[in-house]
Coordinates of N, CA and C in Angstrom, one line a residue:
Chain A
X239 N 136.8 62.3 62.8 CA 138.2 62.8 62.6 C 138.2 64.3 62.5
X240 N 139.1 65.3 63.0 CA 139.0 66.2 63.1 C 139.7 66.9 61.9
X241 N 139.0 67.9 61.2 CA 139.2 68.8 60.0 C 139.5 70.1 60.5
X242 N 140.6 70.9 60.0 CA 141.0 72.0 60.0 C 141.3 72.6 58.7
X243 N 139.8 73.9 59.1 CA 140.5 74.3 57.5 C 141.2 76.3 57.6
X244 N 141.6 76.6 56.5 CA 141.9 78.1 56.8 C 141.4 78.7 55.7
X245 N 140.6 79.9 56.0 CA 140.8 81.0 54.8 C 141.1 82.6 55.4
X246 N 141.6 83.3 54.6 CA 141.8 82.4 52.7 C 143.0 82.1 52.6
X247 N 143.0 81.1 51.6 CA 144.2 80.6 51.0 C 145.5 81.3 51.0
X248 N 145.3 82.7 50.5 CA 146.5 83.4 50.2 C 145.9 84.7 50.3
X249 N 146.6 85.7 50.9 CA 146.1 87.2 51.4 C 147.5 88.2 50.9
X250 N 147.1 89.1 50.6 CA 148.0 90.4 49.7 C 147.8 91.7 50.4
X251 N 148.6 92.1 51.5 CA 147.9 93.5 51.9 C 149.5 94.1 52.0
X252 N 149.2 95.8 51.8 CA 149.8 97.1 51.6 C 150.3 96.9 53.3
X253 N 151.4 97.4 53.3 CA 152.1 97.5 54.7 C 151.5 98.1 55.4
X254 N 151.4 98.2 56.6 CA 151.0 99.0 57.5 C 149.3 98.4 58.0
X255 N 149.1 97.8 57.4 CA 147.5 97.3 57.6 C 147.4 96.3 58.6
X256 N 146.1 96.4 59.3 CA 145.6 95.5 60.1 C 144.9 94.1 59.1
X257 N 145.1 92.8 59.6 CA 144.8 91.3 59.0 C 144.3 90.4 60.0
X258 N 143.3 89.7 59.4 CA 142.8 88.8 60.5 C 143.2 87.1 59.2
X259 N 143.4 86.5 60.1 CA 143.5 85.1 59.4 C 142.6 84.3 60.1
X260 N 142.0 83.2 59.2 CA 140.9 82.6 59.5 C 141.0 80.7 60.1
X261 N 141.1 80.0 61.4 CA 140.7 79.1 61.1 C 140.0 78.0 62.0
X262 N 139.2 77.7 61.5 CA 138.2 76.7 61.9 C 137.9 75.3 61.9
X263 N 137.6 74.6 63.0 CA 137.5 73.2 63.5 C 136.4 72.5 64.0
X264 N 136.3 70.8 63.2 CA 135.3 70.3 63.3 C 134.5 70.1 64.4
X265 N 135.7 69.3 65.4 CA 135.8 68.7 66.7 C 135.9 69.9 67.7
X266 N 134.9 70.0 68.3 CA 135.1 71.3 69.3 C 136.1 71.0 70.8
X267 N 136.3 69.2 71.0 CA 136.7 69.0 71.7 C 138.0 68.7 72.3
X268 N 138.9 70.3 71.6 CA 140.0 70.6 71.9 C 140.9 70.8 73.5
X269 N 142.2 70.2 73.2 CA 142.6 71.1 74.5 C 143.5 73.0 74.3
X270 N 143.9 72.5 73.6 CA 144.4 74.1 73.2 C 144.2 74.2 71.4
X271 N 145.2 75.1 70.6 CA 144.8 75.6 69.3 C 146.3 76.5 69.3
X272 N 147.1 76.0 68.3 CA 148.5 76.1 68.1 C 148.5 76.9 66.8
X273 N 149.3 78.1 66.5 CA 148.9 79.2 65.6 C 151.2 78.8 65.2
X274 N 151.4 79.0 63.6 CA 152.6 78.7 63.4 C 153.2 79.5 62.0
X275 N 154.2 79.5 61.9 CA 154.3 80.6 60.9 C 155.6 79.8 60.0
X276 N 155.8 79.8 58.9 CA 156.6 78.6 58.2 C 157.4 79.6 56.9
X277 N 158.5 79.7 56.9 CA 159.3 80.7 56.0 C 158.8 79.9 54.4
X278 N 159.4 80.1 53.6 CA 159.5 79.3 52.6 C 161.1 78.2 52.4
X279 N 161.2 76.8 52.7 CA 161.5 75.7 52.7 C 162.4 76.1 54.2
X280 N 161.5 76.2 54.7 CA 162.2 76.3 56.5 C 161.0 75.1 57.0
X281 N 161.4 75.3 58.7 CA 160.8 74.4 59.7 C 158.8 75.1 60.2
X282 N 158.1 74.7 60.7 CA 157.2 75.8 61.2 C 158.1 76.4 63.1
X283 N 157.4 77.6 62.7 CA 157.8 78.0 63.9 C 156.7 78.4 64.7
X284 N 156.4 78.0 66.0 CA 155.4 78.1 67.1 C 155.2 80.0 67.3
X285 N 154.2 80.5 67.1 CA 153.6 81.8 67.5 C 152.9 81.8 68.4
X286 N 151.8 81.5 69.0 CA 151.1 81.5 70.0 C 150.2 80.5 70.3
X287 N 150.3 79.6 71.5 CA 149.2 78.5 71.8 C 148.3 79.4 72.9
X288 N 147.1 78.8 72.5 CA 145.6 79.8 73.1 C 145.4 77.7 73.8
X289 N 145.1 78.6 74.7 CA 144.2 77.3 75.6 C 143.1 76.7 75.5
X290 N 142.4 75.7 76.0 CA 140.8 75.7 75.9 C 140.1 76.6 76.7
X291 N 140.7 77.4 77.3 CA 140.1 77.6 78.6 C 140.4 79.1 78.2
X292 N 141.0 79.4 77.5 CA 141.5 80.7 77.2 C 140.6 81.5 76.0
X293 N 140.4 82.7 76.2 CA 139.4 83.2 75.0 C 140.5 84.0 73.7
X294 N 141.4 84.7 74.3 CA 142.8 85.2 73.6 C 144.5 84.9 74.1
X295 N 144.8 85.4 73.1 CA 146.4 85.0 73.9 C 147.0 86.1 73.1
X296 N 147.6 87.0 73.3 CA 148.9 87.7 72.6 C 150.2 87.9 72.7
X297 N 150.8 88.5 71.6 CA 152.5 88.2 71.3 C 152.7 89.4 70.7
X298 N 152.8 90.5 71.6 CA 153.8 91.4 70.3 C 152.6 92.1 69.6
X299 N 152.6 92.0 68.3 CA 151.9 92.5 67.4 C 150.5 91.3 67.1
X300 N 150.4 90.2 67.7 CA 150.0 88.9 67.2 C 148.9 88.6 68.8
X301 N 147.5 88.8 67.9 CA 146.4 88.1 69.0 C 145.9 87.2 68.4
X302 N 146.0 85.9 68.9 CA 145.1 85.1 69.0 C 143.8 85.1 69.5
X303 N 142.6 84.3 69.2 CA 141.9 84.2 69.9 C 140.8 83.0 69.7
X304 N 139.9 82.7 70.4 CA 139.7 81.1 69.7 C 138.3 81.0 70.7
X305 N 137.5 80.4 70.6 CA 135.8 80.0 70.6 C 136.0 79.0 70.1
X306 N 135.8 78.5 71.2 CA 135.4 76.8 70.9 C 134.4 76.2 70.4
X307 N 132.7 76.8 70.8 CA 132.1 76.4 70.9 C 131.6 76.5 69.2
X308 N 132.2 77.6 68.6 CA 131.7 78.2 67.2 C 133.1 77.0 66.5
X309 N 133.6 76.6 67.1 CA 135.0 75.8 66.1 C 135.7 76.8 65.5
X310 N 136.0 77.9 65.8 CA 136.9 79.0 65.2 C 138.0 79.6 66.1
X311 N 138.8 79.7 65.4 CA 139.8 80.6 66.0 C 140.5 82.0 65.1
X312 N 141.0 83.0 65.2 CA 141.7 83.9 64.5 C 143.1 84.3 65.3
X313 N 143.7 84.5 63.9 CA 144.8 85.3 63.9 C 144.7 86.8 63.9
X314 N 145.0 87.6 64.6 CA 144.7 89.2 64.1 C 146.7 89.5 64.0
X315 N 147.0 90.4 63.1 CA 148.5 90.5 62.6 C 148.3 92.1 62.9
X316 N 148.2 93.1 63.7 CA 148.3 94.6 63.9 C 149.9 94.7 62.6
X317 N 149.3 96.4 61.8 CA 150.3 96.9 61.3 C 151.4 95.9 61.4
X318 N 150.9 95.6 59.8 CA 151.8 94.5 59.0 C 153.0 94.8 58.4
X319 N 154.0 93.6 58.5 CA 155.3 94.5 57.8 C 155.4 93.8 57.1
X320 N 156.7 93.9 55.9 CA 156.6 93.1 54.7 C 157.3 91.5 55.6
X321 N 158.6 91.7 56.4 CA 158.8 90.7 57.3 C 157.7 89.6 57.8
X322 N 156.9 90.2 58.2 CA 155.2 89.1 58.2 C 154.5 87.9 56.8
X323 N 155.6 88.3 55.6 CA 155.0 87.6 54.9 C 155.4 86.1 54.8
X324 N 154.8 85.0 54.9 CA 154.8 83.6 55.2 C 153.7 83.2 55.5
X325 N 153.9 81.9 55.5 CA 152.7 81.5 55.4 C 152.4 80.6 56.8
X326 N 151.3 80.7 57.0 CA 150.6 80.8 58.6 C 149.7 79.2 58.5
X327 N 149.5 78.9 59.7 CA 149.1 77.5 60.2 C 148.8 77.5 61.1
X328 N 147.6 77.1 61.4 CA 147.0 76.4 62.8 C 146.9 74.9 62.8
X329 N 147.2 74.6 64.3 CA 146.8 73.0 64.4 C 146.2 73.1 65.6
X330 N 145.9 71.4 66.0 CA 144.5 71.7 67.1 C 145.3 69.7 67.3
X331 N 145.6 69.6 69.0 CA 145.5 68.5 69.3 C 144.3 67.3 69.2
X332 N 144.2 66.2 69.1 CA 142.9 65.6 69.0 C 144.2 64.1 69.7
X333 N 143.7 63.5 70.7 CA 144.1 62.1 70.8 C 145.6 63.1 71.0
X334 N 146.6 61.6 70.5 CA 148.1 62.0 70.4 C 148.5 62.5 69.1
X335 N 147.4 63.3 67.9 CA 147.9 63.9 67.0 C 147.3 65.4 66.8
X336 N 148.1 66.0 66.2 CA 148.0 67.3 65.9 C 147.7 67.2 64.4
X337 N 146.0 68.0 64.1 CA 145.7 68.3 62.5 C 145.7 69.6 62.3
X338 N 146.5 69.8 61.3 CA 147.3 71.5 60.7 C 146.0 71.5 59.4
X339 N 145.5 72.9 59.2 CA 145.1 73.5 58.4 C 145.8 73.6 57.0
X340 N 145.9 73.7 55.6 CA 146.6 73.7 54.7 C 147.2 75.5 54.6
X341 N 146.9 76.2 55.9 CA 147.7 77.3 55.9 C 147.0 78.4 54.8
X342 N 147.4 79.6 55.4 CA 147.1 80.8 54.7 C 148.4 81.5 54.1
X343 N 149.0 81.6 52.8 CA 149.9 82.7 52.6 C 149.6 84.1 52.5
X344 N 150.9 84.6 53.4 CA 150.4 86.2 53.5 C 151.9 86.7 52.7
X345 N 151.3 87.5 51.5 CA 152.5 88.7 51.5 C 152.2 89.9 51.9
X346 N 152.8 90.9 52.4 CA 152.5 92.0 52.8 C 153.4 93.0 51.7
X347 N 153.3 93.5 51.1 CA 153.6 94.3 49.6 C 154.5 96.0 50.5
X348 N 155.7 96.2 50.5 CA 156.0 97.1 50.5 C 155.9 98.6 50.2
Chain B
X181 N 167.6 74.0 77.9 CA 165.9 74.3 77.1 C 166.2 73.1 76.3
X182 N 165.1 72.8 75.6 CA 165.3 71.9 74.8 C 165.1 71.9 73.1
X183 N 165.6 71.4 72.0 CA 166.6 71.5 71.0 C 165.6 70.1 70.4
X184 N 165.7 70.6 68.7 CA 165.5 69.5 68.3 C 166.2 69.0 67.0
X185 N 167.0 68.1 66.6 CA 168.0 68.1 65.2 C 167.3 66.9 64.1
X186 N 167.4 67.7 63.3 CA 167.4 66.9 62.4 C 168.0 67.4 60.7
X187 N 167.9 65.7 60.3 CA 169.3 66.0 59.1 C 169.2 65.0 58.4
X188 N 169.4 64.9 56.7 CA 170.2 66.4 56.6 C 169.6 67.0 56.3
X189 N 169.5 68.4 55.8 CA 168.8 69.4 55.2 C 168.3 69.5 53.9
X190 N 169.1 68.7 52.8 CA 168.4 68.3 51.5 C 169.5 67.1 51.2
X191 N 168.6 66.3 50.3 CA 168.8 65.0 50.3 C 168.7 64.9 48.6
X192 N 169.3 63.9 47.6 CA 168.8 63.8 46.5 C 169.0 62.9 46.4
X193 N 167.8 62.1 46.0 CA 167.9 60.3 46.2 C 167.8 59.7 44.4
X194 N 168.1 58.6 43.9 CA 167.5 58.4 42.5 C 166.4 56.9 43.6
X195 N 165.4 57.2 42.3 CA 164.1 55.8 42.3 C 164.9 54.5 42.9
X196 N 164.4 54.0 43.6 CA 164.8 52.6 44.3 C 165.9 52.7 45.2
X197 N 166.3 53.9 45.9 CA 167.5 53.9 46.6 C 167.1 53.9 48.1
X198 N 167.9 53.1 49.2 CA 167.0 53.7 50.2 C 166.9 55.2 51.2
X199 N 166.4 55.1 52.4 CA 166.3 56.2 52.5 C 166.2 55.9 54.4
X200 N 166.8 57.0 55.1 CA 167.5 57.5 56.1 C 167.0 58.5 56.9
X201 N 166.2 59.3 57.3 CA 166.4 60.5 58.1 C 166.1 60.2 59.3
X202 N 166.9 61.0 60.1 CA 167.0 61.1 61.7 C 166.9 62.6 61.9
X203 N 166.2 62.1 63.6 CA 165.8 63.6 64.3 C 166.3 63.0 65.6
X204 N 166.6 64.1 66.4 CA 167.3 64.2 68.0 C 166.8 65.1 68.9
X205 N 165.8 65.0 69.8 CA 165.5 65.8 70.9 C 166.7 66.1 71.4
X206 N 167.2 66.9 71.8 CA 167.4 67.3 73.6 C 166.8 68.1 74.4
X207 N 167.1 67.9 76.0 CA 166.8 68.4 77.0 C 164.8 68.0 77.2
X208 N 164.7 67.0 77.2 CA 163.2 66.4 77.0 C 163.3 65.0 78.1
X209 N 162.6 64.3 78.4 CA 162.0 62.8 78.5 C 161.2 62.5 77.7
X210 N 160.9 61.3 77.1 CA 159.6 60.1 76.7 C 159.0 61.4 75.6
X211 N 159.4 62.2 75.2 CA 158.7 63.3 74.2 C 157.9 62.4 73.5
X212 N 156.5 63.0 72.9 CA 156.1 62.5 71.8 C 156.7 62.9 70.4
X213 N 156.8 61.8 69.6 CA 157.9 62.3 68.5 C 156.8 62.3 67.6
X214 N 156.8 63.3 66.3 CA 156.2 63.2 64.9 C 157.1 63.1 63.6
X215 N 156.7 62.6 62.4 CA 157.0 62.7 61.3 C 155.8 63.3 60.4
X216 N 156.1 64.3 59.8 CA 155.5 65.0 58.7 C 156.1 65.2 57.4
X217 N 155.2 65.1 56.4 CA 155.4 65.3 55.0 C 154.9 66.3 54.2
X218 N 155.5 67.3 53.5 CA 154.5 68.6 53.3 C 155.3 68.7 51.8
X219 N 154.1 68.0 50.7 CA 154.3 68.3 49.5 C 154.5 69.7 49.0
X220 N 154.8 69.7 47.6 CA 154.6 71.2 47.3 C 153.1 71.7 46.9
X221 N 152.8 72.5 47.9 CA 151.4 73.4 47.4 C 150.5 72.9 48.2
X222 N 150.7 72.0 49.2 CA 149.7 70.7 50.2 C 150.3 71.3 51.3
X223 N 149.0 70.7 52.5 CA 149.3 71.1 53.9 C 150.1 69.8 53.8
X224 N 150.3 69.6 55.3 CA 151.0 68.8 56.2 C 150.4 67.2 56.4
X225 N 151.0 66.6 56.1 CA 150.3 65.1 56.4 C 151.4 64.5 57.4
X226 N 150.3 63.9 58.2 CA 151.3 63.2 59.3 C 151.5 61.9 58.9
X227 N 152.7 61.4 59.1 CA 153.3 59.7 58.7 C 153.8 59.0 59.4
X228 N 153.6 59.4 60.7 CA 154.6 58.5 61.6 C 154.0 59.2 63.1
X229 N 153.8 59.2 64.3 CA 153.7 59.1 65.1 C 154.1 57.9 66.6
X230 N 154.8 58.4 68.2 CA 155.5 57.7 68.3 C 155.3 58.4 69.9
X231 N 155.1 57.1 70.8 CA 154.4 57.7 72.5 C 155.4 57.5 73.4
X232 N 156.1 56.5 72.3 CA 157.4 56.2 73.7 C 158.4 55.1 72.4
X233 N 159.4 54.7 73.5 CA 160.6 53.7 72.9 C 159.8 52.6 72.3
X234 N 160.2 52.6 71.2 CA 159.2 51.0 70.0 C 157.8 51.2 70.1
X235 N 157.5 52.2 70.0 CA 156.3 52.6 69.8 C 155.7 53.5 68.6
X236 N 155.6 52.8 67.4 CA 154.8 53.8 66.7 C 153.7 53.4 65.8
X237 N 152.9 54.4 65.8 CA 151.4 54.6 64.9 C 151.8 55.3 63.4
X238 N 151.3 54.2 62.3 CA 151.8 55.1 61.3 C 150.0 55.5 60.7
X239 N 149.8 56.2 59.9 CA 148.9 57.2 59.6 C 148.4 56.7 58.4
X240 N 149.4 56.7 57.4 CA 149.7 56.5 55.9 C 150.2 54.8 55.3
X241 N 149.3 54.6 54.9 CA 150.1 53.1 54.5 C 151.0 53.4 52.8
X242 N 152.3 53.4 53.0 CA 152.9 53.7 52.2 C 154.7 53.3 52.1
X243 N 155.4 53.2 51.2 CA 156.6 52.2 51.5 C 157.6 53.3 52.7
X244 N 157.0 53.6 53.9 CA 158.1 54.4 53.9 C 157.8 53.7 55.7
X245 N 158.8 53.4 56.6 CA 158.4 53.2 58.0 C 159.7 54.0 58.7
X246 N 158.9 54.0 59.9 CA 159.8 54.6 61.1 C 159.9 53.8 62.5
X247 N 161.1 54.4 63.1 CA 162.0 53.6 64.1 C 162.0 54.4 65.4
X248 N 161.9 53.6 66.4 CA 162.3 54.7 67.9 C 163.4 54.0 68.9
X249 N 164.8 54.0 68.4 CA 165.6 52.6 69.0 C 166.0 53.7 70.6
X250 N 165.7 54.7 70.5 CA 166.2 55.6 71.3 C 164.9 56.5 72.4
X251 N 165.0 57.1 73.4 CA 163.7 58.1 73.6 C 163.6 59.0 73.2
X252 N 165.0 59.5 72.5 CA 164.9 61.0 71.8 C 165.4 60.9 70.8
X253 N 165.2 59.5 69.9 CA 166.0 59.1 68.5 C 164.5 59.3 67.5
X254 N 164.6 59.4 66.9 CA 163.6 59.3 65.4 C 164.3 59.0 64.1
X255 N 163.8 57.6 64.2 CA 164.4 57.3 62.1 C 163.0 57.2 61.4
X256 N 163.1 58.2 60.0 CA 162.3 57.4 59.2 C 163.2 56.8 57.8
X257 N 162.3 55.8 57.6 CA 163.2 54.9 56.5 C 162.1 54.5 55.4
X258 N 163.0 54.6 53.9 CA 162.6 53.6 53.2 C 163.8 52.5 52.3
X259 N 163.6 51.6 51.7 CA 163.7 50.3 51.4 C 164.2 50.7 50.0
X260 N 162.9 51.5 49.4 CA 163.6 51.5 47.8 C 162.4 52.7 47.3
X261 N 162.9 53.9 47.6 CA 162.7 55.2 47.0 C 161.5 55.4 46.0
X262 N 160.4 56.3 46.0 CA 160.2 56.3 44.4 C 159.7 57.9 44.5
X263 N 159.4 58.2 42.9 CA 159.3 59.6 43.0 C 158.1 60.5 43.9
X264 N 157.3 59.7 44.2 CA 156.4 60.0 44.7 C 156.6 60.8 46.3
X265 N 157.8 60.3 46.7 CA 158.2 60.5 48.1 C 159.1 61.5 48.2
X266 N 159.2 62.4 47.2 CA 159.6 63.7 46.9 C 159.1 64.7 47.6
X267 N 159.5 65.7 48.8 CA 158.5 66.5 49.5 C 159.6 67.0 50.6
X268 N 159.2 67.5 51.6 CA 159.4 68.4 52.6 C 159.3 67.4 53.9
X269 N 160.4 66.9 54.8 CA 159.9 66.0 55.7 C 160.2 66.6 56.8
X270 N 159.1 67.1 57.9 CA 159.4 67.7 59.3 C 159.6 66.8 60.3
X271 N 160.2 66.9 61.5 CA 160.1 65.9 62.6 C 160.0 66.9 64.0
X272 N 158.7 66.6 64.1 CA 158.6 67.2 65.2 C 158.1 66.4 67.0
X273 N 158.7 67.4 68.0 CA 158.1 66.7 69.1 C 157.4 67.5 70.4
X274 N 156.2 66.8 71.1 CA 155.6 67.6 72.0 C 156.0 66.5 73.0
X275 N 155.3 66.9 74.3 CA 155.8 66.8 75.5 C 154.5 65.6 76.2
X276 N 153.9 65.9 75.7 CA 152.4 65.2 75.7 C 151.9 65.5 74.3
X277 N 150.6 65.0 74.2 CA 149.6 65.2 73.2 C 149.0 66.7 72.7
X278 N 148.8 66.9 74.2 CA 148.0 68.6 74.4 C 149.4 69.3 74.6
X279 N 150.9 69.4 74.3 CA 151.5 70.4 74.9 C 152.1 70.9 73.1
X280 N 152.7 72.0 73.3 CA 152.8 72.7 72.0 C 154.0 71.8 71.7
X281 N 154.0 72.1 70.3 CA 154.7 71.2 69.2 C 155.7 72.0 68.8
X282 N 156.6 70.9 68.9 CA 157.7 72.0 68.0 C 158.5 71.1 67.1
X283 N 158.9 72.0 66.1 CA 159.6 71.4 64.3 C 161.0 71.3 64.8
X284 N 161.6 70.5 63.9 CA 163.1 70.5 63.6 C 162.6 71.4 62.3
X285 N 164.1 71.8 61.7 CA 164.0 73.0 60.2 C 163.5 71.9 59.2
X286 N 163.6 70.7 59.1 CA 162.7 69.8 58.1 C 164.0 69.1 57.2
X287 N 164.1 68.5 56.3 CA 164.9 67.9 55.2 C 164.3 67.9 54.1
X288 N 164.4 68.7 52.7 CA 164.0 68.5 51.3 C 164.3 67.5 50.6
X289 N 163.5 66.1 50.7 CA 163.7 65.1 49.9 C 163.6 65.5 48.5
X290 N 164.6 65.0 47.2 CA 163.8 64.8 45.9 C 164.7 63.7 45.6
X291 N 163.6 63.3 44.8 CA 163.8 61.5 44.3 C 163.8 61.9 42.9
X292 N 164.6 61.7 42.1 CA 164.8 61.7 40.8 C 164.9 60.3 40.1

């Protein structure tokens, strides 16, 4: 069964800073790797899907990137704004289900 | 484009009462449907999964089941409530297995 996990838990950075989020998978035998960002008592919202085939993917301020072979993927967040703060999720298809990480909270501190 | 509803947006049930939520694609076919549950302070547990019309895989053996009377209908249901089923319920749908997933805004169950 496939495990997704993230670190760290919860991350605190001063505005303006560069962040990397962390997360990693058992099953290397993914088709893509789904990155999601979730307000507090909202829906998740889709940020960037990276392929299997794909080494990065970017959005704006937001690179993905993902190695399969190591089971990892990262988030990189360029010059963070306090708007950035929420808490982040990866999932990874396996079969016809998708396993989400228990998520990283980020605040970013004004 | 395609849309996904679900409702209602908080619910407040007492112990043994039953229980209701629906989700609605539009602009999709045959989507694969999800149900998710996301306690407080916990990732995401899946409870329902669903590949086509009267088709579904549940994950979790627990009093709670779901319905597909539609191809872009999603019920989940229970019988008789308990506090335990108190949480955050998402319903989401992809297009296949491998295609990106997308949420409705979720419904805040609490069972009192």
């Amino acid at each position: 069964k496939q495990e997704v996990t993230q670190i760290p838990a919860a991350l605190s950075v001063p505005e303006g800073e560069n962040l990397v989020l962390n997360c990693s998978f058992t099953d290397s035998a993914i088709y893509n790797l789904q990155w999601f960002r979730q307000d507090p008592g909202k829906g998740l919202t889709s940020l960037l899907l990276i392929q299997s085939s794909q080494r990065e993917q970017t959005s704006g301020r937001l690179n993905a990137s993902l190695d399969k072979s190591s089971g990892r993927s990262t988030l990189y967040i360029a010059a963070s704004q306090p708007g950035d703060s929420a808490t982040y999720l990866c999932a990874v298809p396996t079969g016809n289900q998708f396993y989400f990480g228990t998520g990283t909270s980020l605040t970013v501190i004004p | 484009s395609q849309t996904i509803h679900q409702w209602p947006a908080t619910l407040v049930q007492p112990v043994g009462s039953p229980l209701s939520l629906e989700c609605t694609v539009e602009g999709t076919s045959n989507p694969n449907l999800y149900w998710y549950r996301q306690a407080a302070g916990r990732g995401l547990q899946l409870l329902f999964y669903s590949v086509g019309i009267g088709q579904i895989s549940s994950e979790v053996p627990q009093n709670l089941s779901a319905s597909r009377p539609q191809d872009r209908q999603f019920i989940l249901s229970s019988k008789k409530l308990l506090l335990s089923d108190s949480g955050f319920y998402l319903c989401a749908w992809s297009e296949t297995g491998d295609s990106p997933l997308h949420f409705g805004n979720g419904t805040r169950l609490t069972v009192t």
